[in-house]
Coordinates of C-alpha atoms and ligand atoms in Angstrom, one line a residue:
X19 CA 14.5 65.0 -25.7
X20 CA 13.0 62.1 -24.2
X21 CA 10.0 59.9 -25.9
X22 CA 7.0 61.2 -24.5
X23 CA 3.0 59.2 -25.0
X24 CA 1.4 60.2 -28.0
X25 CA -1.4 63.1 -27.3
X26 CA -4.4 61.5 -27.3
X27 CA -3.2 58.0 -26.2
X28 CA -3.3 58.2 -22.2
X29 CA -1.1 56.2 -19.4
X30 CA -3.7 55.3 -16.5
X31 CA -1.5 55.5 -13.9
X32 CA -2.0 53.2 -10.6
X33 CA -4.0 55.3 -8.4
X34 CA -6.6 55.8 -11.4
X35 CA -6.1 52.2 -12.6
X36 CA -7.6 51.4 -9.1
X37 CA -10.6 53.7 -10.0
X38 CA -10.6 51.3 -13.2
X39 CA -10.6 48.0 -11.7
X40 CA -13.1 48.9 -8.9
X41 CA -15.1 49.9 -12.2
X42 CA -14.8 46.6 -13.8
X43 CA -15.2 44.5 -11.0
X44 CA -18.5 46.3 -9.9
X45 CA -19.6 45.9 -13.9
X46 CA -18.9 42.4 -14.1
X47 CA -20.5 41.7 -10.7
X48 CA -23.5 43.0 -11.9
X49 CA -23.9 42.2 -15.4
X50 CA -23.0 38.4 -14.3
X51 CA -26.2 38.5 -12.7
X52 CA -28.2 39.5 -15.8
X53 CA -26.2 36.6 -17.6
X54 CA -24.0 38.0 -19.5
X55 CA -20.7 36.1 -20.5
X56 CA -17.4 38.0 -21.2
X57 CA -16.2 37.6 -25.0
X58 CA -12.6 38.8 -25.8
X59 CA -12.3 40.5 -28.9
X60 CA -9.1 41.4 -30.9
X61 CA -7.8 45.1 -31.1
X62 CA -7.7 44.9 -34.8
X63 CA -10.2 43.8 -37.9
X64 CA -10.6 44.2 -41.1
X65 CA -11.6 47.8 -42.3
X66 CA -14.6 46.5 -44.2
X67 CA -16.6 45.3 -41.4
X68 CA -16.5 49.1 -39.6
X69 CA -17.3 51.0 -43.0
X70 CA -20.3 48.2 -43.2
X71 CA -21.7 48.3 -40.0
X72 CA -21.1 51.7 -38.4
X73 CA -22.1 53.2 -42.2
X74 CA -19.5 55.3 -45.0
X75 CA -21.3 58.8 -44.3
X76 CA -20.5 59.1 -40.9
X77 CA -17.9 61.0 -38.3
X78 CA -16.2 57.8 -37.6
X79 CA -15.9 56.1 -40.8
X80 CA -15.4 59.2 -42.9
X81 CA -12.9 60.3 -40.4
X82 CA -11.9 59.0 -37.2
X83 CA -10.5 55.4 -37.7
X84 CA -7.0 54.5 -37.5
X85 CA -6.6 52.8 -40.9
X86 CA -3.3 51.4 -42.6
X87 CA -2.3 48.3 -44.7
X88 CA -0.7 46.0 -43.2
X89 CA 3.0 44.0 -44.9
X90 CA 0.7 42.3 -47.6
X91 CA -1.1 45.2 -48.0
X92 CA -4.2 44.3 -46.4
X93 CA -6.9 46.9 -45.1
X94 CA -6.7 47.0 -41.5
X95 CA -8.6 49.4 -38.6
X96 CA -7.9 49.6 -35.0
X97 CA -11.6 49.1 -33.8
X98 CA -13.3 52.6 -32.9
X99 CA -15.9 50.5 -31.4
X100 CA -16.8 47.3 -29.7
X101 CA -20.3 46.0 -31.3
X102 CA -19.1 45.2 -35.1
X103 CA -16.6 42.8 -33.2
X104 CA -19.2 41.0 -31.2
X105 CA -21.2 40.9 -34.4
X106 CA -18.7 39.4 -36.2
X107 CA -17.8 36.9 -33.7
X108 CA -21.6 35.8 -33.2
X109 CA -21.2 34.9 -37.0
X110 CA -18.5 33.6 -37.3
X111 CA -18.6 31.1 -34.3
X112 CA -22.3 30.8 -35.0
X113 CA -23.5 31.6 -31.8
X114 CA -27.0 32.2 -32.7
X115 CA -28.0 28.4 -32.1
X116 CA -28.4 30.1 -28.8
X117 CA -31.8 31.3 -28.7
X118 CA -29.9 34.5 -26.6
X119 CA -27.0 35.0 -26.2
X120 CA -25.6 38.0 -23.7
X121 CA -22.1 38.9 -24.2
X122 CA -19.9 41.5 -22.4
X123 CA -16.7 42.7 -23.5
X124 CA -14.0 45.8 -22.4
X125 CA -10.5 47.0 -24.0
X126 CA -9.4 50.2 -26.1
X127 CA -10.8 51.8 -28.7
X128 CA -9.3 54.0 -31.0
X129 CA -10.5 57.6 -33.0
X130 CA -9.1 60.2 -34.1
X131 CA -10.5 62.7 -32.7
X132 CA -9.4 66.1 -31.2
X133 CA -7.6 65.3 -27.6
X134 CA -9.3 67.1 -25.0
X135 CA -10.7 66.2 -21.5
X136 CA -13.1 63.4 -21.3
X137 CA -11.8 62.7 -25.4
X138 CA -9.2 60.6 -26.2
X139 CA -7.7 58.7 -29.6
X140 CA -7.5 55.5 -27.3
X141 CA -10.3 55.3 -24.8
X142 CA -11.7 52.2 -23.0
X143 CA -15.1 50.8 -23.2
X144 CA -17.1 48.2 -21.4
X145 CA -19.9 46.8 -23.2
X146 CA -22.5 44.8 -22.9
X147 CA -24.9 43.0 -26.3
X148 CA -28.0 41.1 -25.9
X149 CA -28.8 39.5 -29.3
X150 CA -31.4 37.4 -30.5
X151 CA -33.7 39.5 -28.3
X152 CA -36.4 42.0 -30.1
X153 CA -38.9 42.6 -27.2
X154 CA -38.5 45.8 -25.9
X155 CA -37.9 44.6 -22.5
X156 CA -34.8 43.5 -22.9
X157 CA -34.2 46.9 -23.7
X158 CA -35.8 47.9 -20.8
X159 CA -34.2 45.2 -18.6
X160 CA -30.3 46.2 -20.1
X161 CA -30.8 50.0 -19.3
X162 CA -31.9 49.2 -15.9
X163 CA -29.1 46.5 -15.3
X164 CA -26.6 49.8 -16.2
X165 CA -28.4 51.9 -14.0
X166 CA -27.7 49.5 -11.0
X167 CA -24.3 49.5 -12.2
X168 CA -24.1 53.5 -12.2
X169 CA -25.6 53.4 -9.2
X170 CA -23.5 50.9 -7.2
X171 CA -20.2 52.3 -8.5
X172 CA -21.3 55.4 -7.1
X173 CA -22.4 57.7 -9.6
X174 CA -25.1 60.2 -8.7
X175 CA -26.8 62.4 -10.9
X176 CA -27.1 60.2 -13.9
X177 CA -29.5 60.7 -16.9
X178 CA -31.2 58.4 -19.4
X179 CA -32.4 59.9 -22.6
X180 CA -34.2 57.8 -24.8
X181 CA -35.3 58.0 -28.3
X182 CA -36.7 55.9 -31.7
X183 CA -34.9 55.7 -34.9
X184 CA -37.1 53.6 -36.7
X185 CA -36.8 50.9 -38.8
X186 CA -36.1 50.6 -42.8
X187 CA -39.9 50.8 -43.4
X188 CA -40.1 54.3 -41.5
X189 CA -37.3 55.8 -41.2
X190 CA -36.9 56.7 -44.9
X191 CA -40.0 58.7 -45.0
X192 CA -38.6 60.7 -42.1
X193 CA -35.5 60.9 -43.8
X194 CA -37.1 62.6 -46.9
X195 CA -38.6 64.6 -44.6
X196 CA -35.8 65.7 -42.6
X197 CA -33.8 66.6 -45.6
X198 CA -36.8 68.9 -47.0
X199 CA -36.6 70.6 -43.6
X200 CA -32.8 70.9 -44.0
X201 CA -32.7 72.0 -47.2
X202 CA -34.0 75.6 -46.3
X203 CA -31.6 76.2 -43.7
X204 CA -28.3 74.7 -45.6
X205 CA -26.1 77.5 -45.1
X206 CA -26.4 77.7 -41.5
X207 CA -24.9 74.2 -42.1
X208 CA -21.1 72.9 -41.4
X209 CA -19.5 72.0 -43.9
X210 CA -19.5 68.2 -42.9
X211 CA -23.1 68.1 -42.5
X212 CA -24.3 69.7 -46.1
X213 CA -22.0 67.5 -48.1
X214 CA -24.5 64.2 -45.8
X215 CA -27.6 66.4 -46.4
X216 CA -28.3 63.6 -49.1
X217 CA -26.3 60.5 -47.9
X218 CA -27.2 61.1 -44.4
X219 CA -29.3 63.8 -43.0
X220 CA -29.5 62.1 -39.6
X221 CA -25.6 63.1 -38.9
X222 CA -27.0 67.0 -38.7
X223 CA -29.1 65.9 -35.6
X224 CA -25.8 64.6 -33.6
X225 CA -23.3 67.0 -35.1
X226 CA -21.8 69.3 -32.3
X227 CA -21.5 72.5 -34.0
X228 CA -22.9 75.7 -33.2
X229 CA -25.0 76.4 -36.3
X230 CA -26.0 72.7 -37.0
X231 CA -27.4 72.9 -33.4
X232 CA -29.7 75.9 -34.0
X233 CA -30.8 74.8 -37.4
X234 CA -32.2 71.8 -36.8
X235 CA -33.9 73.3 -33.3
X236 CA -37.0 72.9 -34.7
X237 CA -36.6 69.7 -36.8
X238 CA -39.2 67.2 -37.4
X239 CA -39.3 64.7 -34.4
X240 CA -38.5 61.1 -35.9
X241 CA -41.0 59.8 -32.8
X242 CA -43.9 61.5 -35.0
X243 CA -43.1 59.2 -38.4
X244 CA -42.7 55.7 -36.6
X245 CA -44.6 53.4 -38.0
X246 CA -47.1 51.0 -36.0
X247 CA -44.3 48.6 -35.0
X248 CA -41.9 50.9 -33.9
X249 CA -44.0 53.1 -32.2
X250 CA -45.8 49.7 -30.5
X251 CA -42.0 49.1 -29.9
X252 CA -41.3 52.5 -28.1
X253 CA -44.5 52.3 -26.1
X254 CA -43.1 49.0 -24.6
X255 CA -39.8 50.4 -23.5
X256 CA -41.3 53.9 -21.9
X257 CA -43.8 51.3 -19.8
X258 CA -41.0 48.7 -19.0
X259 CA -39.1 51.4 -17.8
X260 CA -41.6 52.7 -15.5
X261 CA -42.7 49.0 -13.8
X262 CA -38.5 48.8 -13.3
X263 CA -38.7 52.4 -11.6
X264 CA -36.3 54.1 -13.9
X265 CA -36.5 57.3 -15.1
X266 CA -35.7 58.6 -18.7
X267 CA -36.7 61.7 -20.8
X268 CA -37.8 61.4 -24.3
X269 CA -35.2 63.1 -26.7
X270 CA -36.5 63.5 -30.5
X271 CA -33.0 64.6 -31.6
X272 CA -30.7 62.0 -30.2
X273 CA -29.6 60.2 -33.3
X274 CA -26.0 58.6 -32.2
X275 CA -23.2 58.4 -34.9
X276 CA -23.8 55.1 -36.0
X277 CA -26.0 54.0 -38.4
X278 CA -26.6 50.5 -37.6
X279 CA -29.2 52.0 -34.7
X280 CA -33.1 50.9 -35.3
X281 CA -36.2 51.8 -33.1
X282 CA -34.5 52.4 -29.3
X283 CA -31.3 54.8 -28.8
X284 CA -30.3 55.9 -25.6
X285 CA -27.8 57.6 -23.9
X286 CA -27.1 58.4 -20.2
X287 CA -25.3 61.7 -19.5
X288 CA -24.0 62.9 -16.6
X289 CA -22.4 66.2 -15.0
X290 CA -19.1 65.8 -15.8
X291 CA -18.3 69.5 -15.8
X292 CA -17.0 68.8 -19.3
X293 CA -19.8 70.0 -21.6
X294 CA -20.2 68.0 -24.7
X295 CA -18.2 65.0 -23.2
X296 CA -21.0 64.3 -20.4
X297 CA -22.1 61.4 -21.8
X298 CA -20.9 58.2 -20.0
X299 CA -22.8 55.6 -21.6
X300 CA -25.0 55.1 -24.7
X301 CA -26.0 52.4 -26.7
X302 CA -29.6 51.1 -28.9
X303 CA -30.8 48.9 -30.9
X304 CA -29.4 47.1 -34.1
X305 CA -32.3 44.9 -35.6
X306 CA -30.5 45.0 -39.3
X307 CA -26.8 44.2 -38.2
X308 CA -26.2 40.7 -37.8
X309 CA -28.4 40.6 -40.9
X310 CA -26.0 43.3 -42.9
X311 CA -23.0 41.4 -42.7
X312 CA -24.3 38.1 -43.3
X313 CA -25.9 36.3 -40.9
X314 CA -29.1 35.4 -39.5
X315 CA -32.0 37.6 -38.9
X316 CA -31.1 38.7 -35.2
X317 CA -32.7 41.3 -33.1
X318 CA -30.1 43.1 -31.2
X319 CA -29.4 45.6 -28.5
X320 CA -26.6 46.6 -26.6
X321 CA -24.5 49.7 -25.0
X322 CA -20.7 50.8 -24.5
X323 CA -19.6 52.7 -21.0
X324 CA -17.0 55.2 -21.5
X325 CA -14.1 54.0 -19.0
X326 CA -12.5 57.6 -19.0
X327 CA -15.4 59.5 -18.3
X328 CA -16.9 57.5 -15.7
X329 CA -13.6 57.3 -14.0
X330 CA -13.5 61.1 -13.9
X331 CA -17.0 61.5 -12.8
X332 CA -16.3 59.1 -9.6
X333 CA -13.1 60.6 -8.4
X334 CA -10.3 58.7 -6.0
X335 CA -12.3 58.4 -3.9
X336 CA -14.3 55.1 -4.4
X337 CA -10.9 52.9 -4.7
X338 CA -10.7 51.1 -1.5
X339 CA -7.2 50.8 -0.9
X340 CA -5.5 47.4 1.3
X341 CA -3.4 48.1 3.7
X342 CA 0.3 48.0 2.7
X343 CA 2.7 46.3 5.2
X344 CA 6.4 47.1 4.8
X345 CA 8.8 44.0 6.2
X346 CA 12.3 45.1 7.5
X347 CA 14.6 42.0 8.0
X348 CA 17.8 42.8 10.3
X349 CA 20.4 40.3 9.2
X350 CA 20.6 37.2 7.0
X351 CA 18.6 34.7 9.8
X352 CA 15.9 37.0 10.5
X353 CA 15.8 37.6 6.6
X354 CA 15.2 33.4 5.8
X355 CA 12.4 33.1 8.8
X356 CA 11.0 36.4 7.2
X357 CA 10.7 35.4 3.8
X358 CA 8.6 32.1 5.3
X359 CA 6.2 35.1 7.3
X360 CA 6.3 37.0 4.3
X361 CA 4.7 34.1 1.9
X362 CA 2.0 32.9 4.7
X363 CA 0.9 36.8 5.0
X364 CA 0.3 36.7 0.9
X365 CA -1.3 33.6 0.9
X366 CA -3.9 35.3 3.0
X367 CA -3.9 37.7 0.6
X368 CA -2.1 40.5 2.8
X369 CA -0.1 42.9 0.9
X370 CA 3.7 42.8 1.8
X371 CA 6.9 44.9 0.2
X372 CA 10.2 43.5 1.4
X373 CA 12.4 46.9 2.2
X374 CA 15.8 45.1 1.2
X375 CA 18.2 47.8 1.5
X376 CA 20.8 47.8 3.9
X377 CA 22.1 50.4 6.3
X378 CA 20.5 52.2 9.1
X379 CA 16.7 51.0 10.8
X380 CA 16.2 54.9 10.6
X381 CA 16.4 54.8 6.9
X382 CA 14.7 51.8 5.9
X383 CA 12.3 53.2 8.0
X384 CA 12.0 56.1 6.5
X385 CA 11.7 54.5 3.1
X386 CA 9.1 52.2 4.3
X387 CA 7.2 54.7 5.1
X388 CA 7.9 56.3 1.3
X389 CA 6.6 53.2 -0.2
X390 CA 3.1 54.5 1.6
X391 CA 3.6 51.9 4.4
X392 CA 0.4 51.6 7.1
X393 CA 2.2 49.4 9.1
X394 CA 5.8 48.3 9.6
X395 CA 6.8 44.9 10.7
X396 CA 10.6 44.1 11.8
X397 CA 12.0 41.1 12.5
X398 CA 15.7 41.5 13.8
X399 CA 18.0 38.8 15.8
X400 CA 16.6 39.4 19.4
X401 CA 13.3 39.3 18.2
X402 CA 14.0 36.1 16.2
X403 CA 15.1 34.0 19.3
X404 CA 11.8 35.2 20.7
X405 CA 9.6 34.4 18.3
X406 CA 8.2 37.4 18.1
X407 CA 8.1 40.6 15.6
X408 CA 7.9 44.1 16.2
X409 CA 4.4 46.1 14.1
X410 CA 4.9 49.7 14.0
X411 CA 1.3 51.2 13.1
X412 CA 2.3 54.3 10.7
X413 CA -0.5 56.6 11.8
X414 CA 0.2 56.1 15.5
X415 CA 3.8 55.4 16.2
X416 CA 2.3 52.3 18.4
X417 CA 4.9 49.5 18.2
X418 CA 3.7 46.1 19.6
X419 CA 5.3 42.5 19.7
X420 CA 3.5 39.8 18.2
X421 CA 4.6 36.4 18.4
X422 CA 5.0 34.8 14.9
X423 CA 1.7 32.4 15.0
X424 CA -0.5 35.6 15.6
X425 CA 0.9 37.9 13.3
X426 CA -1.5 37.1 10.3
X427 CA -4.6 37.7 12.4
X428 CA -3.2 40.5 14.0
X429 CA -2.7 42.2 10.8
X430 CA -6.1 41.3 9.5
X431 CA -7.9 42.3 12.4
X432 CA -6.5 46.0 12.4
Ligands
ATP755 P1 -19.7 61.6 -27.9 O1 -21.1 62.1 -28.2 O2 -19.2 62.1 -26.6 O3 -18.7 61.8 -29.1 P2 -20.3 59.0 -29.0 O4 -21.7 59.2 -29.3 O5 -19.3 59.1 -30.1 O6 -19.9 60.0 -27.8 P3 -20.3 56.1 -28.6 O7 -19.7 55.8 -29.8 O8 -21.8 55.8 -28.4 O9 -20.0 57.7 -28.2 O10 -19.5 55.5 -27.4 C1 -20.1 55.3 -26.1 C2 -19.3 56.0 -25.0 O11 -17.9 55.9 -25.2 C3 -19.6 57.5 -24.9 O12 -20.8 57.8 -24.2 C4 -18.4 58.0 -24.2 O13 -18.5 57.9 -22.8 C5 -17.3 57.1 -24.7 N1 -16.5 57.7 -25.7 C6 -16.8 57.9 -27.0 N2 -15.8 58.5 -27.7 C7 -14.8 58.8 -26.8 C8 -13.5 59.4 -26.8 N3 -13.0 59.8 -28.0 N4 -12.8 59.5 -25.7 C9 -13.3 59.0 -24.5 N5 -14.5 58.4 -24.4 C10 -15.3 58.3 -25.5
MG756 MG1 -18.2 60.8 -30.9

C-alpha cells in the first residue's frame, strides 16, 4: 500500500496554491498600508507559553494541541495559534520601545480536531497584532483594514459580529453570574462544559453542541455587566465603526476559545455552505497578555484569517493565471539560439517550458499542449537562418512568424 497524507494534514495542490498566493499577496498589499510589518515565527514553542496564554480550561489546551517531548525530554507544542508567538517575540526582542508596533505573520497551525470540510489538524492562518494600542479605534481601524481585504480578494457576503468580554474588574461578576444561571440547567450540559461550569463557564457560550446551545439561549448578556470602562470602550468601537462605514451586529454570546480575550471580540462569518465552519476570520482584544507572561503593560489587539476557509469561499476563480508558452527546439542549433530566446522571455518575466523530447513535431505538439500550453513557439533550422520563429496560438490554430527581436513584445502584447 502506498504512504498516503495524514487525515487532517492537507496537500494544497497548485491550482489552489494559486488561490493562496493571490490571498496573501492581496493581504500583504493591504495591511502594508496600515503599517504593518511581517514577523516570522517558528512552528514550534514551548508548551508552557500556550497553556499560559490561551488558558488550561479550554478546547485547545485541554485538548487539541500537538504535544510531545522532545530527545532531552523537553515539553514541546506545534503552535495551534499565532498570537502567543508574536507575544513572545515582542518580549523577548523587546519591541515595546516602539510606542506601536504592527506586526503580521502567516504559516500552519496545528489542532487536533475532527477532520472535516473547512477543519483541518494543520490549517493556515494570516494574522495581523497591533500592540501597544488600547483606544478602541485601532480596533475599529484593524477590522475595517480586514474588511478592505475581504472585500478586495473578492469575498461577498461577509459578516462582522462584535462583542465585549470585559476586563478582570468585570468580568468576574459576570462570571459568577453566568455560572448561577448554568447551574439550573447543568444536565442539559456536555460533558466538557459541566466539568468548566467552575473553571470556566465562558467555554459553554462557544461550545458547539446541541444542548449547550439551547441552554444557554437565554444567558445573561456579558454587554449588561461591563463596567464604566469597558462599556466606554465598546461605545468607541460601535461609533468608530460607523464613521468607517462598516457594518457589524452586536453578539452577547460570542465568547471565542481563548481566554486571553478582554473588552472587544469579533468574528466575521461568512456563507460557506459549511455550517459551523463559516467563520473566516476572528480575532479581539488582549489587554492582560503581554502583561501575563512577563512583560510590560501592553494593550493589544489582533485577528487570524483562516487560509482554508477563505480559499474555499473564493473558488478558482479569482487566480489570474499567465499565459504559459511551450518552446519546441528542432535540432541541436535551433536548440542553443533557443535557449538565449528562452532566458530574454523570463527575464521579462514571461513563463516558458522547454518541451525537450525528441521525436515527431505532432507529438511534442501534442504534449505542449498537455502541459496547458496557450501558445506554442518553434524554432527549427529554416526558421533559424531567417531569424524568425513560428507562435502557434492554442485557442486559434493561428500560426505567425515573428522575427526574433519582436518576439518578446509580441508575446506580451497578446
Ligand atoms: P471555529 O469556531 O470554527 O472552531 P475558532 O474560534 O477555533 O474557529 P480561531 O482560533 O479564532 O478559530 O482562529 C481563527 C480562524 O482560523 C477561524 O475563524 C477559522 O477560519 C480558522 N480555523 C480555526 N480552526 C481551524 C481548523 N481546525 N481548520 C481550518 N481553519 C480553522
Ligand atoms: Mg475552534
Amino acid at each position: 500500500m502506498p504512504i498516503t497524507a495524514i487525515r487532517g494534514f492537507n496537500d494544497i495542490l497548485p491550482a489552489e496554491a494559486l488561490v493562496w498566493r493571490r490571498i496573501e499577496e492581496t493581504a500583504w498589499r493591504i495591511f502594508l498600508t496600515y503599517g504593518f510589518s511581517e514577523i516570522k515565527l517558528p512552528v514550534v514553542e514551548k508548551t508552557a507559553l500556550f497553556s499560559r496564554s490561551i488558558g488550561e480550561a479550554t478546547d485547545i489546551v485541554e485538548k487539541e494541541m500537538y504535544t510531545f517531548s522532545d530527545r532531552s525530554n523537553e515539553s514541546l507544542t506545534l503552535r495551534p495559534e499565532g498570537t502567543a508567538s508574536v507575544v513572545r517575540a515582542y518580549i523577548e526582542h523587546k519591541l515595546y520601545v516602539a510606542p506601536v508596533t504592527r506586526l503580521y505573520y502567516t504559516g500552519p497551525m496545528f489542532r487536533y480536531e475532527r477532520p472535516q470540510k473547512g477543519r483541518y489538524r494543520q490549517f493556515y492562518q494570516m494574522g495581523a497584532e497591533v500592540l501597544g494600542e488600547e483606544s478602541p479605534m485601532a480596533d475599529a481601524e484593524t477590522i475595517s483594514m480586514l474588511m478592505s481585504f475581504f472585500k478586495a480578494v473578492g469575498v461577498i457576503g461577509a459578516r462582522l459580529n462584535i462583542n465585549s468580554l470585559g476586563c478582570s474588574s468585570c468580568r468576574p461578576a459576570y462570571k459568577d453570574a453566568l455560572r448561577v444561571f448554568l447551574k439550573d440547567r447543568v444536565s442539559a450540559l456536555c460533558d466538557n462544559c459541566q466539568r468548566r461550569l467552575e473553571a470556566n463557564p465562558l467555554r459553554a457560550l462557544d461550545c458547539k453542541g446541541v444542548g449547550c446551545i439551547e441552554a444557554t439561549a437565554d444567558a445573561p448578556a456579558i454587554i449588561e455587566s461591563l463596567c464604566a470602562s469597558c462599556s466606554t470602550h465598546f461605545d468607541g468601537l460601535k461609533s468608530s465603526l460607523n464613521d468607517a462605514g462598516v457594518e457589524y451586529a452586536v453578539n452577547p454570546r460570542m465568547v471565542r476559545g481563548l481566554d486571553y480575550y478582554t473588552k472587544t471580540t469579533f468574528e466575521i462569518t461568512a456563507d460557506t455552505g459549511l455550517g459551523s465552519q463559516n467563520a473566516v476570520a476572528a480575532g479581539g482584544r488582549y489587554d492582560g497578555l503581554v502583561e501575563e507572561l512577563e512583560g510590560p503593560k501592553t494593550p493589544c489587539f489582533g485577528f487570524a484569517v483562516g487560509v482554508e476557509r477563505l480559499s474555499l469561499l473564493l473558488g478558482k476563480d479569482v487566480a489570474v493565471k499567465t499565459p504559459i508558452n511551450v518552446f519546441i527546439a528542432l535540432g541541436h542549433e535551433p536548440r542553443s539560439k533557443g535557449s538565449e530566446l528562452i532566458r530574454g522571455l523570463r527575464d521579462k518575466g514571461m513563463v516558458v517550458i522547454e518541451e525537450f523530447s525528441e521525436g515527431a513535431l505532432k507529438n511534442r505538439m501534442k504534449r505542449a499542449d498537455r502541459l496547458g500550453a496557450s501558445r506554442v513557439i518553434i524554432l527549427g533550422e529554416d526558421e533559424l537562418k531567417e531569424g524568425v520563429v513560428t507562435i502557434k496560438d492554442m485557442a486559434t490554430a493561428a500560426q505567425e512568424k515573428v522575427r526574433f527581436e519582436e518576439l518578446a513584445d509580441r508575446l506580451g502584447a497578446s
